Coordinates of N, CA and C in Angstrom, one line a residue:
X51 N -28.7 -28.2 -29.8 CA -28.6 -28.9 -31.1 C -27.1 -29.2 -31.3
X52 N -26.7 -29.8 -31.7 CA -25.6 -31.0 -31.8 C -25.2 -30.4 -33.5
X53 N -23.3 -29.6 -32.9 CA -23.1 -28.9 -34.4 C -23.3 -29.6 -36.1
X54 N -23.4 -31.1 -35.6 CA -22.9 -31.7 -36.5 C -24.5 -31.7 -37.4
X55 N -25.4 -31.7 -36.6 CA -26.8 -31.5 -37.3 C -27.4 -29.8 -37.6
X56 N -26.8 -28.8 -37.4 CA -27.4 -27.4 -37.0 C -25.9 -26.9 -38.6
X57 N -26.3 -26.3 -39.3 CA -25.4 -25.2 -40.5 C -25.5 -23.9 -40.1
X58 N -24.9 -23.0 -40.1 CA -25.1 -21.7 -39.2 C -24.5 -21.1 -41.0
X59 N -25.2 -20.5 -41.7 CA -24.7 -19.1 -42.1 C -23.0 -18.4 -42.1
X60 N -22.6 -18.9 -42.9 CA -21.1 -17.8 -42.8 C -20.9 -16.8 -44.4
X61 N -21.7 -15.6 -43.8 CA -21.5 -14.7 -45.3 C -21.4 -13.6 -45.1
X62 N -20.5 -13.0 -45.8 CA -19.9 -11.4 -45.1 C -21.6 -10.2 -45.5
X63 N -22.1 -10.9 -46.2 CA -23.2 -9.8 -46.9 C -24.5 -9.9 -45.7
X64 N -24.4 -11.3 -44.5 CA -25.9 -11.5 -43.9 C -25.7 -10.3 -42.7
X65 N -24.7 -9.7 -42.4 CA -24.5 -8.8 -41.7 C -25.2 -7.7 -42.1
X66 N -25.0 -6.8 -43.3 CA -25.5 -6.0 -43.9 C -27.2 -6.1 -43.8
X67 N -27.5 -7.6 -44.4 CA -29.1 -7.8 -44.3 C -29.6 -7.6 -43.1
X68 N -29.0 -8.4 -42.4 CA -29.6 -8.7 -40.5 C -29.8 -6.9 -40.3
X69 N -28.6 -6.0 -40.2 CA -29.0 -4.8 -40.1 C -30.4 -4.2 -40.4
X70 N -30.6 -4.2 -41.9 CA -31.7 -4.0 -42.4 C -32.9 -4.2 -41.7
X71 N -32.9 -6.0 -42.0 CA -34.4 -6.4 -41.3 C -34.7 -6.4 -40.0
X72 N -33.3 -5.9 -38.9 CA -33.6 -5.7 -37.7 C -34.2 -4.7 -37.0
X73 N -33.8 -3.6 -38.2 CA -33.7 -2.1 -37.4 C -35.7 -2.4 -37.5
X74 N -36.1 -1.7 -36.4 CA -37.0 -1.4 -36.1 C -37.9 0.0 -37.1
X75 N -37.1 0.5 -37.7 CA -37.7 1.8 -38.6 C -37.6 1.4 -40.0
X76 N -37.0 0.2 -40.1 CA -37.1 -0.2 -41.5 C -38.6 -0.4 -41.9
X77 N -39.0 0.2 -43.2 CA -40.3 0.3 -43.7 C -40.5 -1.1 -44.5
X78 N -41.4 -1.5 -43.7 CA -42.5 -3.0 -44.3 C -41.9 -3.3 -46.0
X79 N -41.9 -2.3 -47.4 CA -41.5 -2.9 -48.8 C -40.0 -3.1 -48.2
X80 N -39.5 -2.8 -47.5 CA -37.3 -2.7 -47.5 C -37.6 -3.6 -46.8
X81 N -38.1 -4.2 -45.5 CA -37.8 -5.3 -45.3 C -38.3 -6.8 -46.2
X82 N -39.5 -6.5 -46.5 CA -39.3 -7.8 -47.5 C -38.2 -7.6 -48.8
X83 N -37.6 -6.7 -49.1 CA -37.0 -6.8 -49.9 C -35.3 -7.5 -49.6
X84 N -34.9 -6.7 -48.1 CA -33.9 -7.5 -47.6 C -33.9 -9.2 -47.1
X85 N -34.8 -8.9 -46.7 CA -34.9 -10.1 -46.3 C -35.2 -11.6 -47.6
X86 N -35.9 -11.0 -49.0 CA -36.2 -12.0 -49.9 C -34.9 -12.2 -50.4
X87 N -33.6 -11.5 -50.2 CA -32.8 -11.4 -50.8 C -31.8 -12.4 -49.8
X88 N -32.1 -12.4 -48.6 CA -31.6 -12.9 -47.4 C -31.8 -14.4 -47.0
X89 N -33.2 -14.8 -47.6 CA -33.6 -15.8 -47.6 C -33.2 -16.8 -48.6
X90 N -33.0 -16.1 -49.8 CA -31.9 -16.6 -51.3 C -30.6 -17.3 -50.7
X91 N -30.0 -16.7 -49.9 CA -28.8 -17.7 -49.8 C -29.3 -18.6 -49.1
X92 N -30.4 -18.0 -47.7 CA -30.7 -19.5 -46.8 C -31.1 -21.1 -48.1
X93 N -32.0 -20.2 -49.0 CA -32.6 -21.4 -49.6 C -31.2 -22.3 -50.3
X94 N -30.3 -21.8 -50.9 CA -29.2 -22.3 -51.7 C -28.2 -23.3 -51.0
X95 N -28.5 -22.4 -49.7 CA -27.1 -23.3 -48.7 C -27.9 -24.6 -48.6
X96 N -28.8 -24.5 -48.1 CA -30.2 -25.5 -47.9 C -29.9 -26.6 -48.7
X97 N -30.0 -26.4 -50.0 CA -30.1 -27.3 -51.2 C -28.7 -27.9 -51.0
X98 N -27.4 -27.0 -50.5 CA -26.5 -28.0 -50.6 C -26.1 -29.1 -49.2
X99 N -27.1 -29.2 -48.2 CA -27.0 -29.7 -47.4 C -27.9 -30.7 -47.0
X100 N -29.1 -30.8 -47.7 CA -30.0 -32.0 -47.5 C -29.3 -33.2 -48.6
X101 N -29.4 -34.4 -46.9 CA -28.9 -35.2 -47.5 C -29.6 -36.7 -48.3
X102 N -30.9 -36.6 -48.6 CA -31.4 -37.5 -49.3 C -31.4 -36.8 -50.6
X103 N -31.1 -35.8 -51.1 CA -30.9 -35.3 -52.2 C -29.3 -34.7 -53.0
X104 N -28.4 -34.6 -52.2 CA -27.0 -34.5 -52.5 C -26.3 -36.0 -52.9
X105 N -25.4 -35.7 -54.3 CA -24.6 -36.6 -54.5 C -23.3 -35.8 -54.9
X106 N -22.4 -37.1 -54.7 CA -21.0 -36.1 -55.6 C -21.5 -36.2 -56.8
X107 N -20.2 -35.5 -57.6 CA -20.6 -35.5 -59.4 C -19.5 -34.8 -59.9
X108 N -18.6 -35.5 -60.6 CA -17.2 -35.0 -61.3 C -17.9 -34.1 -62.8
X109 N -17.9 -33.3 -62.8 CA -17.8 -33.1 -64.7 C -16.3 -32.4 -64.9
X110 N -16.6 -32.2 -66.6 CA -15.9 -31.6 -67.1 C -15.8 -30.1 -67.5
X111 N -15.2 -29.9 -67.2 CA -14.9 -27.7 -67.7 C -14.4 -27.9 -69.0
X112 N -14.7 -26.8 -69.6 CA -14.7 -26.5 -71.1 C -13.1 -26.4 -71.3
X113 N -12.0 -26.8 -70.2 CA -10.7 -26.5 -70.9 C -9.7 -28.0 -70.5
X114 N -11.1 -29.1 -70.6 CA -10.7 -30.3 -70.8 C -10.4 -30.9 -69.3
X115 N -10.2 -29.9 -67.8 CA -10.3 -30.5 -66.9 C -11.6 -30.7 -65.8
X116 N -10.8 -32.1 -64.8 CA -12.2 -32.3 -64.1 C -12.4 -31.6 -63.0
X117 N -13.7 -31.4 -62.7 CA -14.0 -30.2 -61.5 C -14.8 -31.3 -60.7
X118 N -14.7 -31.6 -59.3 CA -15.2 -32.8 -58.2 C -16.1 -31.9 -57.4
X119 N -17.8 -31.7 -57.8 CA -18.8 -30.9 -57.2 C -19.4 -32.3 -56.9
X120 N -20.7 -31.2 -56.4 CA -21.9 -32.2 -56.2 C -23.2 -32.0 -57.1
X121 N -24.2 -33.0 -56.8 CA -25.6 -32.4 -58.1 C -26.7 -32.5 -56.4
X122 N -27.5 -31.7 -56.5 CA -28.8 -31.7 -55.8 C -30.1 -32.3 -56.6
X123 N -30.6 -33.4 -56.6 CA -31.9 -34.1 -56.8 C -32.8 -33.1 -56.1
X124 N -33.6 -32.1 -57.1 CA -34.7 -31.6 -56.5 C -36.0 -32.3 -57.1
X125 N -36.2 -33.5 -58.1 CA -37.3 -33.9 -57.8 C -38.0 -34.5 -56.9
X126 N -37.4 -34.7 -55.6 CA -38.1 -35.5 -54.5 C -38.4 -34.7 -53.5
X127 N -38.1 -33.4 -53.6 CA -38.3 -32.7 -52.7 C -39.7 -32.0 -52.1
X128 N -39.8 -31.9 -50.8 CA -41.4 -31.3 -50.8 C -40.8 -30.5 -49.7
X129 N -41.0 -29.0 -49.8 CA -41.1 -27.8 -49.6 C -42.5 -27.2 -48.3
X130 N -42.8 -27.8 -47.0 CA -43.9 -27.4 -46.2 C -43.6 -25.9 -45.3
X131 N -44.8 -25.4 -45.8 CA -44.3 -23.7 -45.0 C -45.3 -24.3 -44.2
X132 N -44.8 -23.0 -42.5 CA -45.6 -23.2 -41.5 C -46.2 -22.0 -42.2
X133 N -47.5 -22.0 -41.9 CA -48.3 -20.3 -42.2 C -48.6 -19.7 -40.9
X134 N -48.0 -18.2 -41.3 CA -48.0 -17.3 -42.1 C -46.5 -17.2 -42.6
X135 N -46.0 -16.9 -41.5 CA -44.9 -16.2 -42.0 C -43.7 -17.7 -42.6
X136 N -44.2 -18.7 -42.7 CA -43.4 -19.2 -43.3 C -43.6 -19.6 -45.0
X137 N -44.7 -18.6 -45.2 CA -44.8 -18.6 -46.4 C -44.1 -17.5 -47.2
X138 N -43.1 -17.0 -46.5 CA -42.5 -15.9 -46.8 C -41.6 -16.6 -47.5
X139 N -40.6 -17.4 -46.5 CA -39.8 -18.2 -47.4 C -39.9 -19.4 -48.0
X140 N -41.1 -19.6 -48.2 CA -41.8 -20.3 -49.4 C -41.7 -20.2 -50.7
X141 N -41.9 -18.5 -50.7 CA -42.0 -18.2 -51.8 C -40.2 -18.2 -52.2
X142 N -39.7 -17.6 -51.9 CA -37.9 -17.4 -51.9 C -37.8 -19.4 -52.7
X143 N -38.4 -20.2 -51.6 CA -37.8 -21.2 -51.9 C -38.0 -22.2 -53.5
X144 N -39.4 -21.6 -53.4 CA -40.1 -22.3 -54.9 C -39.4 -21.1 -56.2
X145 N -39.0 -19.9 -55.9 CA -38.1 -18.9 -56.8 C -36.5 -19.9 -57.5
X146 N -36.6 -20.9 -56.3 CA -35.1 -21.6 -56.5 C -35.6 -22.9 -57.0
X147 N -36.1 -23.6 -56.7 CA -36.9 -25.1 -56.7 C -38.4 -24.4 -57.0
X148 N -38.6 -24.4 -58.3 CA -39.8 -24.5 -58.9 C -40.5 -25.9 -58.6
X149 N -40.2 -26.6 -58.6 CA -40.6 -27.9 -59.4 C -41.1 -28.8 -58.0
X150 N -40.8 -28.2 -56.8 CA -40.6 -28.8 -55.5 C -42.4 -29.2 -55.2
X151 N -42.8 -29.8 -54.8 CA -44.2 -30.3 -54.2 C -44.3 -29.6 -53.1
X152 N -45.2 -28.6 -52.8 CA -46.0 -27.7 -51.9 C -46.8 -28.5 -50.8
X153 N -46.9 -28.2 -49.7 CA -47.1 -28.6 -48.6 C -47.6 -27.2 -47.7
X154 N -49.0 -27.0 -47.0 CA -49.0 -26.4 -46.3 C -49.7 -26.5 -44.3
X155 N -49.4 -26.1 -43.4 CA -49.2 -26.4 -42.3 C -49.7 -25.5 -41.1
X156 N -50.9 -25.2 -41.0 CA -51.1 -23.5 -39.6 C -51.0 -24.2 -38.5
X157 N -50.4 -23.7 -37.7 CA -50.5 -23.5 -36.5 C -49.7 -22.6 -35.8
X158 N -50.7 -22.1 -34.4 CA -50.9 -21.0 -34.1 C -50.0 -21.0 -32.5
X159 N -49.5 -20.1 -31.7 CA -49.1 -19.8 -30.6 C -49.7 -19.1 -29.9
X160 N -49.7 -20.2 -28.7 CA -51.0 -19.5 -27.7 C -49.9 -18.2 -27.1
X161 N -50.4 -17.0 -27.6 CA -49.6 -15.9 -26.6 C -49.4 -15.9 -25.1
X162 N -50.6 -16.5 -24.5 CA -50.2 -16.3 -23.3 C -49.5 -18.1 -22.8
X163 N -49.5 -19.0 -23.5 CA -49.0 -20.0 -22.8 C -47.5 -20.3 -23.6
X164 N -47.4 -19.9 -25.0 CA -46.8 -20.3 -26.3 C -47.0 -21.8 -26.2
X165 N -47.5 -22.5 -26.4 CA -47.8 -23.6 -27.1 C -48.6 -23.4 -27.9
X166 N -48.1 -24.3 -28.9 CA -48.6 -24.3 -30.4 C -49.9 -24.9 -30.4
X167 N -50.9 -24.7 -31.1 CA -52.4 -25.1 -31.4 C -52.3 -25.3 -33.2
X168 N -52.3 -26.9 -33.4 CA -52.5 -26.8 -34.7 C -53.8 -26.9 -35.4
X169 N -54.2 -26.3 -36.3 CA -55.3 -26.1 -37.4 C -55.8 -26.8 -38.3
X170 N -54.5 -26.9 -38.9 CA -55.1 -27.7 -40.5 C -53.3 -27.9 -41.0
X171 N -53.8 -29.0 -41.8 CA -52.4 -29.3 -42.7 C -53.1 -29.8 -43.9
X172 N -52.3 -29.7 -44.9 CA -52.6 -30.1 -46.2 C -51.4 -30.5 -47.0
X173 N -51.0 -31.8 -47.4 CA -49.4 -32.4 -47.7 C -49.8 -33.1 -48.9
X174 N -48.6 -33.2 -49.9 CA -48.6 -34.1 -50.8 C -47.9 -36.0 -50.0
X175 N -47.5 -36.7 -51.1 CA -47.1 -38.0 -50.1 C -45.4 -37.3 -49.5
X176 N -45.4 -38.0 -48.6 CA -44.4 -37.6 -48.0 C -43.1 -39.2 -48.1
X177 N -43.3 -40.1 -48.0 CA -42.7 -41.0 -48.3 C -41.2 -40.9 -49.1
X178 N -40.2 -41.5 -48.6 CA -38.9 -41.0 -49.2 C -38.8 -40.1 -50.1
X179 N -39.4 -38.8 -49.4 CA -38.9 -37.5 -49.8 C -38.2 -36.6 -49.1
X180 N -37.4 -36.1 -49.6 CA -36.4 -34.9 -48.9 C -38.0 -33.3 -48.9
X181 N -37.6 -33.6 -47.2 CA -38.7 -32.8 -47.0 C -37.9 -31.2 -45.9
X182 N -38.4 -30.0 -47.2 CA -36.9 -28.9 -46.3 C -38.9 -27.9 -46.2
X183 N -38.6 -28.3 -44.6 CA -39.3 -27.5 -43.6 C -39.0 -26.1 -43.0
X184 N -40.4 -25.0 -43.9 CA -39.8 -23.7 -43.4 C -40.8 -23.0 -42.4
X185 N -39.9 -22.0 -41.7 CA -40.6 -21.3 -40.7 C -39.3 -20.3 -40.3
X186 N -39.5 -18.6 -40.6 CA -38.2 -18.0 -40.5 C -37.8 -18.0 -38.9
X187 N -38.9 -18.1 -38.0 CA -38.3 -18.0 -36.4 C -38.3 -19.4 -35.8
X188 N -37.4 -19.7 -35.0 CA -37.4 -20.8 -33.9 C -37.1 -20.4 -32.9
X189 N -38.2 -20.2 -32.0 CA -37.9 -19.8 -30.8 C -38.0 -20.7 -29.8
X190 N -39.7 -21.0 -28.8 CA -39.2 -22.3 -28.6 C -39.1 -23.9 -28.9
X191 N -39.3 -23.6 -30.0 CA -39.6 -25.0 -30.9 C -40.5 -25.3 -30.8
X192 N -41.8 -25.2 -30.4 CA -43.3 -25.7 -30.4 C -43.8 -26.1 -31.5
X193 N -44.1 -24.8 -32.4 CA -44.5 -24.7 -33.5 C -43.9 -26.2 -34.3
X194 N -42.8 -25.4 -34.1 CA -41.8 -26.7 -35.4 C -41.7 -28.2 -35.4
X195 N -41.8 -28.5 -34.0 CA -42.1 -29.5 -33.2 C -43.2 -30.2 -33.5
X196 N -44.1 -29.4 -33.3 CA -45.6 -30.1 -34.0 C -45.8 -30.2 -35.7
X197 N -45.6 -29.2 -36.0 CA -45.1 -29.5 -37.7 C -44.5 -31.0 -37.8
X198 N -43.2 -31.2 -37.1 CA -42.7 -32.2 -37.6 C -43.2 -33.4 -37.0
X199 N -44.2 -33.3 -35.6 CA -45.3 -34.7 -35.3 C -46.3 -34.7 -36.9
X200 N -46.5 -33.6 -37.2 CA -47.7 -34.2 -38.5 C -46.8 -34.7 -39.4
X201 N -45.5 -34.1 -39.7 CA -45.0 -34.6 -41.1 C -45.1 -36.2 -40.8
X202 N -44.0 -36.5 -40.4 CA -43.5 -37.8 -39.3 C -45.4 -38.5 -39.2
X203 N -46.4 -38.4 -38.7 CA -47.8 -39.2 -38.5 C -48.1 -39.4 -40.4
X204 N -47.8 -38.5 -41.0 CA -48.0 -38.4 -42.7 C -47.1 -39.3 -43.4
X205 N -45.8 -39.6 -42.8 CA -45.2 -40.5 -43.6 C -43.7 -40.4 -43.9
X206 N -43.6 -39.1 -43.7 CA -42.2 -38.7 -43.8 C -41.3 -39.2 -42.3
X207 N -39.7 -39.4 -42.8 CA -38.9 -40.1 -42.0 C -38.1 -38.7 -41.5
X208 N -38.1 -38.7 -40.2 CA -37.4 -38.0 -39.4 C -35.8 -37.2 -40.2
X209 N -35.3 -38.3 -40.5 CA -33.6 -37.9 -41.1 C -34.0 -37.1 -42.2
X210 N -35.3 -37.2 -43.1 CA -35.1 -36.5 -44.4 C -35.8 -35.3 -44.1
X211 N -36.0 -34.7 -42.8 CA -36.5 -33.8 -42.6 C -35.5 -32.4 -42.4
X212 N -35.6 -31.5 -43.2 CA -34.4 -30.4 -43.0 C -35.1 -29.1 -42.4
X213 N -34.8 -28.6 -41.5 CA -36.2 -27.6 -40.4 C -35.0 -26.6 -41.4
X214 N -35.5 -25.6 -42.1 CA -34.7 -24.2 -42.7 C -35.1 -22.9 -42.1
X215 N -34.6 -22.0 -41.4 CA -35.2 -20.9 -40.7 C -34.0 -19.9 -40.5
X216 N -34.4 -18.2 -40.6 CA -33.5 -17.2 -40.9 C -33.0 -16.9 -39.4
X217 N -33.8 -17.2 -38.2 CA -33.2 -16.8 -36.9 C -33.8 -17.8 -35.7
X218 N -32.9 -18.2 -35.2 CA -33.4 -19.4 -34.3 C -32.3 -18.8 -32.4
X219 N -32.6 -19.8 -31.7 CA -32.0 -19.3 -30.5 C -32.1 -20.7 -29.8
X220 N -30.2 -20.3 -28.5 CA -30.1 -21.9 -28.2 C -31.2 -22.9 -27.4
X221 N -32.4 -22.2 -27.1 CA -33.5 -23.1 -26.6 C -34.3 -24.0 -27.5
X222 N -34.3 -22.8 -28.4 CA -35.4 -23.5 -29.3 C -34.7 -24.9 -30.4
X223 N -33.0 -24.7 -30.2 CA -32.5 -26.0 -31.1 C -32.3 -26.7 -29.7
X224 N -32.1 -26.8 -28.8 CA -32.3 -27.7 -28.1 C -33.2 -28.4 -27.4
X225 N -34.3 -27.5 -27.3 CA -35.4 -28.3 -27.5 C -36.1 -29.8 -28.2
X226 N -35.6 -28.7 -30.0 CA -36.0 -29.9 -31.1 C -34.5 -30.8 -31.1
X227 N -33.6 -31.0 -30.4 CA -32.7 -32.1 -30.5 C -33.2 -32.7 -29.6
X228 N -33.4 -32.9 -28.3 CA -33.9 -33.5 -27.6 C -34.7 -34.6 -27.7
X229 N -36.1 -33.7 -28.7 CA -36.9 -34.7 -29.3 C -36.9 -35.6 -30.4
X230 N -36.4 -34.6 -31.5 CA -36.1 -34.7 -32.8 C -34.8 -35.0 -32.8
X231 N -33.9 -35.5 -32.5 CA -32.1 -35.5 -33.0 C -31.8 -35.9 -34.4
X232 N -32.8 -36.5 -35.1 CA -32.1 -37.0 -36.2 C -32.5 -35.7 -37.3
X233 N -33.3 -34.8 -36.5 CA -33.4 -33.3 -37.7 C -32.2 -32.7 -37.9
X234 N -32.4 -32.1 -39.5 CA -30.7 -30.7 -39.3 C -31.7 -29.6 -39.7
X235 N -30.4 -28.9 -39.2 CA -31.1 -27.3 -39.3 C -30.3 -26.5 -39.9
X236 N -31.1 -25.6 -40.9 CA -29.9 -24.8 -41.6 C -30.6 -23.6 -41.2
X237 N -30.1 -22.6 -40.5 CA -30.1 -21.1 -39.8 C -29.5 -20.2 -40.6
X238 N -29.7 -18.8 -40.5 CA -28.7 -18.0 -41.0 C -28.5 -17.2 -39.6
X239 N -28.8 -17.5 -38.6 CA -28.2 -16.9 -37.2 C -29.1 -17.6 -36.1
X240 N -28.0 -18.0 -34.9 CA -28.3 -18.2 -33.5 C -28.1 -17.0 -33.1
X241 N -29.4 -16.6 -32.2 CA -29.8 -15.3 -31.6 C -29.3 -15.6 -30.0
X242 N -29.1 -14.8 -28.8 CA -28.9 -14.7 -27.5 C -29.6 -16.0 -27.1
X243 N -30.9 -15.6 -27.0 CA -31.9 -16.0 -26.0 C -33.0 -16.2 -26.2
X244 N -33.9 -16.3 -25.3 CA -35.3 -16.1 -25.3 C -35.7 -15.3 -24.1
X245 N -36.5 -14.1 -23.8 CA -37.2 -13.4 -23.0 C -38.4 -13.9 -22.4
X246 N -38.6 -13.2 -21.0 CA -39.9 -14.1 -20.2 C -41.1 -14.1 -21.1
X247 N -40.8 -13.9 -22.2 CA -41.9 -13.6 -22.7 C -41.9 -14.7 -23.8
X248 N -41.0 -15.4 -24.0 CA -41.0 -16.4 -25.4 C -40.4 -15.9 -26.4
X249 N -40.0 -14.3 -26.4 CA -39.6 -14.0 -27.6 C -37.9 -14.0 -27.9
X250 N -37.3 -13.9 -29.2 CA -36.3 -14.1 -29.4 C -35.2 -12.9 -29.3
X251 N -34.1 -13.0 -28.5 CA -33.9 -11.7 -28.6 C -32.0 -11.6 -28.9
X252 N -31.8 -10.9 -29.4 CA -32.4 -9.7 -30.1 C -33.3 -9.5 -31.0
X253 N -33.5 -10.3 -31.8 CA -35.1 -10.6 -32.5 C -34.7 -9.9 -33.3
X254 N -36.1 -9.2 -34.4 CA -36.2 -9.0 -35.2 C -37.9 -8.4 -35.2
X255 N -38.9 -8.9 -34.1 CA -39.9 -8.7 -34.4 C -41.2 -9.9 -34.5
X256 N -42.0 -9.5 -35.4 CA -42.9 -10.4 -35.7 C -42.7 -10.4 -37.5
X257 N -42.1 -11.4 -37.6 CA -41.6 -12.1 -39.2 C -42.8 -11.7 -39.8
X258 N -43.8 -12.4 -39.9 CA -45.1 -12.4 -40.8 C -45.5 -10.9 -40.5
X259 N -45.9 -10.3 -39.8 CA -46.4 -9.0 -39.7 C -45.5 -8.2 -40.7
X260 N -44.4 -8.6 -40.6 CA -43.3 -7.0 -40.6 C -43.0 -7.5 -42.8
X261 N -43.3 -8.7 -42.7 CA -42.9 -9.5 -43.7 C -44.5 -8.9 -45.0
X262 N -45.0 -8.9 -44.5 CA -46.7 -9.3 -45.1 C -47.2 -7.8 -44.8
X263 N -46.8 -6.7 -43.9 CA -46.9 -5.5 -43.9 C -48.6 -5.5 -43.2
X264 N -48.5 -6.1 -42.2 CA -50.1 -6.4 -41.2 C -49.5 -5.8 -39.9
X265 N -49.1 -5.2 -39.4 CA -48.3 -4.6 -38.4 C -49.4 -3.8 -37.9

């Protein structure tokens, strides 16, 4: 993936978390708890980087000077979790963006092939909407990939599509550049690798299990 489309996370606190949700003996409530907290910055950084909804915007501070921010348009926004575990940060995200239009999306990973098998989708319009696509792993882009064939066949335009996810790895963004180049991605870490097995590693696990406490 191409730096200029990919935002990588820089925060002295995601170190502390990553530990948390990594360790392997961390108990099912502590991990959703690190991680809901973990996913809060992802969703925030998010918001300040999609760009069919960012504008500049000068105001004023209460001691008569101007301050040169930006404003985030979240009425256009629509919010699609992959299910399951991307309804983890679903929730995180609609905690920030109430107001966002819900979208949801299953599909499944064949274990023994990993390619994705999709199920069902269910979307509001998608038409010039800033559409911030979640799913916490990217590994090797399958899943996300086919998510974004349905958005893209539904209506939505490639550029306004923002893929948001807490651990990705350099296959799986290069994969979706390949296909997708006009996507961005906002991460809170690029992981090593991928193992013969598809999985990401150092990983973290199985997100929805460890997240949803089905383990």
């Amino acid at each position: 993936m191409s730096e200029e489309n990919t935002t990588v996370l820089q925060c002295l606190s995601l170190n502390h978390l990553f530990t948390k949700i990594r360790d392997k003996d961390t108990k099912p409530e502590d991990f959703r708890k690190y991680s809901m907290r973990l996913m809060t910055i992802l969703t925030e950084e998010s918001l300040a980087v999609a760009n069919n909804s960012v504008t500049k915007k000068t105001v004023i501070t209460p001691t008569g000077a101007k301050f040169d921010g930006i404003d985030v348009n979240t009425s256009n926004m629509v919010a699609v979790s992959i299910i399951r575990a991307g309804d983890s940060l679903l929730e995180c995200f609609l905690n920030v963006v109430p107001e966002a239009a819900v979208g949801k999306i299953l599909i499944q990973r064949n274990e023994e092939t990993a390619e994705p098998i999709l199920y069902y989708d269910k979307l509001p319009p998608l038409e010039n909407k800033q559409i911030m696509l979640l799913d916490p792993m990217l590994a090797t882009g399958g899943s996300a990939m086919c998510a974004i064939d349905v958005l893209i066949n539904k209506g939505a335009e490639e550029e306004n599509i923002l893929f948001i996810n807490v651990v990705c790895c350099p296959e799986g963004l290069k994969n979706m550049n390949s296909k997708f180049p006009k996507i961005k991605v906002v991460t809170a870490c690029i992981d090593e690798c991928l193992n013969d097995k598809s999985y990401i590693m150092p990983g973290l696990g199985d997100y929805g299990d460890r997240f949803f406490n089905s383990v």
